[in-house]
XYZ file of N, CA and C in Angstrom:
510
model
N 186.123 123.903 73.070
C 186.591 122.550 73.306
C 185.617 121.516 72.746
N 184.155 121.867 72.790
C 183.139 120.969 72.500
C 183.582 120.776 71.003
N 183.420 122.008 69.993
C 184.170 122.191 68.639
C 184.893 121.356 68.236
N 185.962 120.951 69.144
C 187.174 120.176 68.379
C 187.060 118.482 69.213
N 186.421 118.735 69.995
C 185.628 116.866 70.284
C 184.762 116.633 69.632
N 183.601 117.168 68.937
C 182.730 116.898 67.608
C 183.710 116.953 66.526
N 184.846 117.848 65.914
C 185.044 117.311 64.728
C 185.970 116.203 64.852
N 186.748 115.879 65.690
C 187.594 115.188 66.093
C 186.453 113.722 66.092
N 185.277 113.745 66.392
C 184.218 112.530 66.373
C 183.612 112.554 64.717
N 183.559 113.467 64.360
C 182.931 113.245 63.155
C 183.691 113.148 61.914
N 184.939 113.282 61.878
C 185.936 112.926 60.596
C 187.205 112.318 60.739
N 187.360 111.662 62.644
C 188.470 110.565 62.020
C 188.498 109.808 61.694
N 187.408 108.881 61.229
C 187.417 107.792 60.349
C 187.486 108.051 59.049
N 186.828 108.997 58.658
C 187.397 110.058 56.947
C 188.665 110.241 57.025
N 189.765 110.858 57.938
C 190.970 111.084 57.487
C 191.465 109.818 57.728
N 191.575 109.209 58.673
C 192.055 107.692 58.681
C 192.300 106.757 57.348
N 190.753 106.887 56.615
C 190.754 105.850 55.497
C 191.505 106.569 54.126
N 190.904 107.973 54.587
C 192.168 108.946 53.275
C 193.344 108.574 53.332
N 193.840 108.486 54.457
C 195.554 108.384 54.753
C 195.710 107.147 54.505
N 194.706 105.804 54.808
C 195.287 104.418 54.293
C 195.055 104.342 52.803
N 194.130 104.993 52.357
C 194.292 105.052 50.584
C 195.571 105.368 50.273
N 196.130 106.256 51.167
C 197.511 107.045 50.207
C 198.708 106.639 50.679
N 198.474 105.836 52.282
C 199.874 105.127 52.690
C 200.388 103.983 52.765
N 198.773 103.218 52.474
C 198.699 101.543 52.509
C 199.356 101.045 53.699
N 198.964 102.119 54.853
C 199.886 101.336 56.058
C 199.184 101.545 57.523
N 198.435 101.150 58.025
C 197.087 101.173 58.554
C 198.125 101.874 60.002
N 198.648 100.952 60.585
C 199.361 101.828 61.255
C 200.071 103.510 61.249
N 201.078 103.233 59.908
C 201.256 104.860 60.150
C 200.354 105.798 59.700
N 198.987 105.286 59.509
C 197.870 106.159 59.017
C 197.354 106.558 60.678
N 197.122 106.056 61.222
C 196.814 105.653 62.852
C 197.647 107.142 63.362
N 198.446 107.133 63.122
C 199.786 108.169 63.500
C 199.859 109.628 62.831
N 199.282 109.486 61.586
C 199.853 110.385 60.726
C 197.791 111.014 60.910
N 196.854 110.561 61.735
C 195.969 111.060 61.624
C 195.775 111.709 62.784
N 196.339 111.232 63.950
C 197.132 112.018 65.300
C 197.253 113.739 64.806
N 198.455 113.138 63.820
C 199.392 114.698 63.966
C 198.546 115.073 63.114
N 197.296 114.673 62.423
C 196.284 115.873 61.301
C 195.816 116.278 61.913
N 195.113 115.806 63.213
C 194.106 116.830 64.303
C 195.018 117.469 65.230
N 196.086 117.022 65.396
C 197.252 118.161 66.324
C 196.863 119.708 65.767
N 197.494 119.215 64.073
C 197.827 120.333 63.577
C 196.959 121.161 63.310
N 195.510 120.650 62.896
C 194.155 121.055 62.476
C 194.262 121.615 64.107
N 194.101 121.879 65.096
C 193.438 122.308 66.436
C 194.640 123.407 66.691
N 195.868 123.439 66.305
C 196.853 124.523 66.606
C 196.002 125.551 65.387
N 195.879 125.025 64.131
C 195.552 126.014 63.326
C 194.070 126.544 62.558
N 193.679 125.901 63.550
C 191.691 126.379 63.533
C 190.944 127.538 63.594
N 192.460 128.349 64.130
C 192.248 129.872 64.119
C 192.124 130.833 62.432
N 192.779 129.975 61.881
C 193.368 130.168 60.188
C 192.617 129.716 59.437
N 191.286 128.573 59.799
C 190.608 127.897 58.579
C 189.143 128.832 58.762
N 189.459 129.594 57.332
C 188.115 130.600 56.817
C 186.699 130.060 56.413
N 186.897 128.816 56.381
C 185.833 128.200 55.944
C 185.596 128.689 54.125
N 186.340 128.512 53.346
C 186.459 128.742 52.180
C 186.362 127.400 51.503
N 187.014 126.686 52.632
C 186.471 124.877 51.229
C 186.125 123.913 52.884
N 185.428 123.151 52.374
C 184.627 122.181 53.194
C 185.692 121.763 54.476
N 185.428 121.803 55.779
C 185.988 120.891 57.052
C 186.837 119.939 56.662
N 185.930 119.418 55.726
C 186.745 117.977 55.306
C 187.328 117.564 54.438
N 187.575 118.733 53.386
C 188.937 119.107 52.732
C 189.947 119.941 53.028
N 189.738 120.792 53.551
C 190.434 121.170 54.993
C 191.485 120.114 55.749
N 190.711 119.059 56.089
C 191.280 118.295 57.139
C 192.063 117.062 56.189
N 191.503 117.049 55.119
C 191.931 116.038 53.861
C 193.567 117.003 53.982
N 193.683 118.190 53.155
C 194.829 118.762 53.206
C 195.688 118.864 53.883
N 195.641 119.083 54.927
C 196.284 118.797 56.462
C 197.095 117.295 56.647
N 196.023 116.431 56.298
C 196.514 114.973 56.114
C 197.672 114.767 55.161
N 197.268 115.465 54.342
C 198.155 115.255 52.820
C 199.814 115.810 53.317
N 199.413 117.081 53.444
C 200.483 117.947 53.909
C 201.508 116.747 54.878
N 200.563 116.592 56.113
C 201.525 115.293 56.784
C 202.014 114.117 56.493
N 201.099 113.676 55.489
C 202.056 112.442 54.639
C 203.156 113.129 53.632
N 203.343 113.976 53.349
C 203.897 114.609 52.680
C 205.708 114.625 53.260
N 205.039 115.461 54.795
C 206.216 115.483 55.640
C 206.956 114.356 56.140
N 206.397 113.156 56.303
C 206.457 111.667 56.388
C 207.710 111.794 55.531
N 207.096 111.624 54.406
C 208.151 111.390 53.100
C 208.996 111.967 52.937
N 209.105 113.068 53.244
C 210.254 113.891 53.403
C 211.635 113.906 54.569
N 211.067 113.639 55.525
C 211.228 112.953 56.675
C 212.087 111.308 56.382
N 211.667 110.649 55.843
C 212.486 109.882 55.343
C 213.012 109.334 54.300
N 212.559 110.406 53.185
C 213.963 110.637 52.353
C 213.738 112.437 52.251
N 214.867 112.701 51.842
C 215.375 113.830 51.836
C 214.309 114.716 50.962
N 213.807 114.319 49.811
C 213.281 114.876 48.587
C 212.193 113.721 48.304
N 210.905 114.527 47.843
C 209.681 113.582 47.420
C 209.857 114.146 46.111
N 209.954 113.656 44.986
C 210.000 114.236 43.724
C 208.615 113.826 42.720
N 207.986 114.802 41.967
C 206.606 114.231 41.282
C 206.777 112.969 40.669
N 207.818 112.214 40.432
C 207.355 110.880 39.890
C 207.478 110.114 41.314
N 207.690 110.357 42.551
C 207.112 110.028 43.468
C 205.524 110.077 43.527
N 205.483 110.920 43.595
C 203.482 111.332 43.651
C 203.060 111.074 42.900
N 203.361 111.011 41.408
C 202.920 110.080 40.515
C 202.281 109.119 40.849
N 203.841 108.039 41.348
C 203.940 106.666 41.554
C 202.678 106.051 42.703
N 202.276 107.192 43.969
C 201.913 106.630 44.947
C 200.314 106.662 44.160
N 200.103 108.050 43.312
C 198.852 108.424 42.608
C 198.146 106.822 41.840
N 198.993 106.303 41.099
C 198.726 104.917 40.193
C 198.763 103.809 40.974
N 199.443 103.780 41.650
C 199.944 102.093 42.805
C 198.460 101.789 43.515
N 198.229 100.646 43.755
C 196.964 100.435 44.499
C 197.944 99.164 45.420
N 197.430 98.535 46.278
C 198.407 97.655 47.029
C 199.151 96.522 46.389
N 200.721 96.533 45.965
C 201.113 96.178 45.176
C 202.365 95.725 46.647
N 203.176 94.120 45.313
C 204.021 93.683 46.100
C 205.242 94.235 45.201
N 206.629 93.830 46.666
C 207.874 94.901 46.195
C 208.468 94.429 44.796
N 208.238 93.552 43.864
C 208.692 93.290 42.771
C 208.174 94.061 41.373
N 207.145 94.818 41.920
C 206.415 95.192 41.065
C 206.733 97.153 40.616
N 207.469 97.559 42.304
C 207.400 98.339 42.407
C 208.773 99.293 40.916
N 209.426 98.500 40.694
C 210.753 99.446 39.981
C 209.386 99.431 38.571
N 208.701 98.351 38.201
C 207.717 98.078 37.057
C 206.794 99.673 36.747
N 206.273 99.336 38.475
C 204.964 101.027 38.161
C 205.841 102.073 38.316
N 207.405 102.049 38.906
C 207.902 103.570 38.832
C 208.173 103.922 37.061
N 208.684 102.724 36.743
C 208.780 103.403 35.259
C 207.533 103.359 34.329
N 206.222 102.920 34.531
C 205.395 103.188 33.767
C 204.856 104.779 34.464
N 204.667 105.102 35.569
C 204.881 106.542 36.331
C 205.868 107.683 35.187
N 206.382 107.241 35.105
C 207.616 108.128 34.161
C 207.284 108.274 32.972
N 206.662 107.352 32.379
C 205.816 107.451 30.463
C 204.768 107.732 30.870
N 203.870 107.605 32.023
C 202.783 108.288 32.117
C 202.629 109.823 32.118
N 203.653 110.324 32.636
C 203.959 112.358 32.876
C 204.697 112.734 31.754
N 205.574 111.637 31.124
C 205.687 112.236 29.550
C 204.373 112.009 28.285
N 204.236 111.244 28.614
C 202.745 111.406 27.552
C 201.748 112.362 28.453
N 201.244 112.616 29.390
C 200.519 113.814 30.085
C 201.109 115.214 29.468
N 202.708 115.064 29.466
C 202.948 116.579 28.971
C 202.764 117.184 27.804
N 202.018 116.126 27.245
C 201.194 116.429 25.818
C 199.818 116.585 25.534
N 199.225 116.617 26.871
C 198.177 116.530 26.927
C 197.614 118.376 27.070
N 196.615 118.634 26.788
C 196.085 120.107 27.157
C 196.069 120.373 28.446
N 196.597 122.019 28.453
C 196.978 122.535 29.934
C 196.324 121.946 30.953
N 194.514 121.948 30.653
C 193.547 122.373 31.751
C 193.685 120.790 31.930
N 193.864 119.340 31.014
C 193.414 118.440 31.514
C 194.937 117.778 31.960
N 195.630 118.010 31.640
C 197.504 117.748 32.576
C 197.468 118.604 33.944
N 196.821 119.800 33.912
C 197.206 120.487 35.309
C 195.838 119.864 36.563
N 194.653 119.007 35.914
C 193.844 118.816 36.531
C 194.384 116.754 37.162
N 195.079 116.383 36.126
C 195.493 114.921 36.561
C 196.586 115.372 37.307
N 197.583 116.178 37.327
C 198.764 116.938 38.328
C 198.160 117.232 39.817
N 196.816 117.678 39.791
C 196.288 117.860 40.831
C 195.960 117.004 41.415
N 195.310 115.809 40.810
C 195.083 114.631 41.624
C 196.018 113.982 42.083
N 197.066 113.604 41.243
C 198.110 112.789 41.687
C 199.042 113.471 43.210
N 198.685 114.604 43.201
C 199.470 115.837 44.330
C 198.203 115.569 45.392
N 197.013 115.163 45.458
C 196.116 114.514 46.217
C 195.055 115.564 46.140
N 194.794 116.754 45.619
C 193.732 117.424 45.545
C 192.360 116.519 45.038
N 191.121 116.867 46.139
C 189.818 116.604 46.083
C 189.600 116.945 44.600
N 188.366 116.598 44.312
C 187.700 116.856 42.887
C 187.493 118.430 43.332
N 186.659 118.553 44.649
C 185.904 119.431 44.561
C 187.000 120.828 44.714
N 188.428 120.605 45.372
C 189.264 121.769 45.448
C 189.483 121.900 43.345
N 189.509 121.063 42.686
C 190.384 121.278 41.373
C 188.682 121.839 40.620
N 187.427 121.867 40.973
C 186.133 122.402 40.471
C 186.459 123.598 40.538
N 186.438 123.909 41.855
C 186.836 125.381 42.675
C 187.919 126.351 41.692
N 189.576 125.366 41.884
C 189.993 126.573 40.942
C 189.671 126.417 39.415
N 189.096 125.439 38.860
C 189.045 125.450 37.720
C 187.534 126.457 37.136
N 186.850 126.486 38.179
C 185.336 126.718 37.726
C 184.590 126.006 37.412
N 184.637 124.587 37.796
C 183.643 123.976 36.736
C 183.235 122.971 37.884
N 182.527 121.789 37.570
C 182.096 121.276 38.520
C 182.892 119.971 38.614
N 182.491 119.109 39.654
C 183.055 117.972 40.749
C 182.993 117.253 39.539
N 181.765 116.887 38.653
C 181.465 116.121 37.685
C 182.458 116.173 36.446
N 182.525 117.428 36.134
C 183.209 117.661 34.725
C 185.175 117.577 35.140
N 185.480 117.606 36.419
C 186.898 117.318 37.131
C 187.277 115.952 36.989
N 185.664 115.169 37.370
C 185.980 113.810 37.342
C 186.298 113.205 36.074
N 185.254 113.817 34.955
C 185.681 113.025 33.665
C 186.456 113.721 32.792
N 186.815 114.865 33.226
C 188.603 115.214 32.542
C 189.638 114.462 33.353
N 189.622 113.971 34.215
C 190.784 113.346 35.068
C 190.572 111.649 34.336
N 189.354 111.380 34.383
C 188.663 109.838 33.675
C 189.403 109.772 32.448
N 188.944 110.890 31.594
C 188.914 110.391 30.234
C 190.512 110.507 29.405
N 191.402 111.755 30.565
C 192.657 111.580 30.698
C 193.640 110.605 30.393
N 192.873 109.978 31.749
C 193.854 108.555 31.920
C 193.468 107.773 31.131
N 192.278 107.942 30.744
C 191.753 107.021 29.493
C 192.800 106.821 28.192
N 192.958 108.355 28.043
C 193.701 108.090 26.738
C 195.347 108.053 27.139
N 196.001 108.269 28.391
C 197.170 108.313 28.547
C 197.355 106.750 28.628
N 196.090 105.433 29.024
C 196.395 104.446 28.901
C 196.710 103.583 27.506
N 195.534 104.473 26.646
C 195.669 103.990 25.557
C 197.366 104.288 24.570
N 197.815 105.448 24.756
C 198.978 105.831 24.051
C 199.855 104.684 24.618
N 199.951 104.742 25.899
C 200.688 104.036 26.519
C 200.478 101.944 26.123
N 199.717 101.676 26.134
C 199.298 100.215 24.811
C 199.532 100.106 23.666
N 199.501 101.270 23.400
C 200.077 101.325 21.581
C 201.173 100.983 21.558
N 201.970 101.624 22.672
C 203.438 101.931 22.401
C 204.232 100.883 23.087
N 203.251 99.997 24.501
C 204.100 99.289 25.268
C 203.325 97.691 25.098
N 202.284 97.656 24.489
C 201.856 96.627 24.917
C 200.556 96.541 26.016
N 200.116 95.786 25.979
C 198.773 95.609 26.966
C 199.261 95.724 28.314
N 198.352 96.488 28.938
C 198.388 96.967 30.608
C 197.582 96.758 31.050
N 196.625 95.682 30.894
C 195.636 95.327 31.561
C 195.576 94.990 33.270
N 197.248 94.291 33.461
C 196.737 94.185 34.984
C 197.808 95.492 35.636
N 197.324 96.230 35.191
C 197.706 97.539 35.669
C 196.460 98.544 36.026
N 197.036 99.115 37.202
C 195.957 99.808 37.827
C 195.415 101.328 37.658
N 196.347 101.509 37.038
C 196.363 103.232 36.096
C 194.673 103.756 35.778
């Protein structure tokens, strides 16, 4: 019991601020970080300690925003996860704007090399650096600037072809 009142003290403000990065909604982050330690304490029996507590508990989170979305709509589809991946707090006029730059962003990605499309796929699906090191082999560092230098150039194709995106958050 002591176990799950220390981690329960030492990472809900980590999953909290994870979940408002990814839901922009301070409230149902409030909620949706509830049901991460529900679920984390039913299934504590199952975590091998193979990736950090707090990607662990990151996943868990994810998983439940996940179900959120599903929950109220039927189907989350990847230019969903895309969309939430690029958006930073944006107003509703903007939103039909970043779904379709979301959509030329995963067609120009699908031209991109396996390891650095399946490593920006991972992020946008909410995987840590350090889970996409892990399966990739390589490190937190070299995850970060294949995912960096990625978007780097998926911005640039994307300027050539559309025009300046400067106040875009990509």
């Amino acid at each position: 019991m002591l176990f799950i009142k220390k981690l329960y003290e030492d990472y809900k403000s980590d999953v909290f601020y994870y979940l408002v990065s990814i839901t922009h909604d301070s409230d149902l982050s409030e909620d949706l970080t509830s049901e991460t330690f529900l679920a984390a304490i039913k299934s504590i029996s199952r975590y091998k300690g193979n990736a950090d507590i707090k990607t662990w508990l990151f996943s868990i989170a994810r998983y439940k925003w996940y179900e959120h979305l599903r929950k109220r709509k039927n189907e989350v589809s990847f230019d969903d996860l895309a969309e939430i991946y690029i958006q930073q707090n944006e107003d509703i006029e903007n939103r039909l704007y970043r779904s379709e730059i979301a959509k030329m962003c995963l067609t120009v990605l699908d031209k991109e090399p396996e390891q650095a499309r399946n490593i920006v796929k991972m992020r946008i699906e909410g995987f840590s650096y350090y889970e996409i090191a892990k399966r990739y082999g390589i490190s937190e560092s070299s995850a970060r600037v294949i995912n960096f230098r990625t978007k780097k150039r998926i911005r640039q194709i994307l300027e050539k072809r559309y025009g300046d995106m400067s106040g875009d958050n990509f």
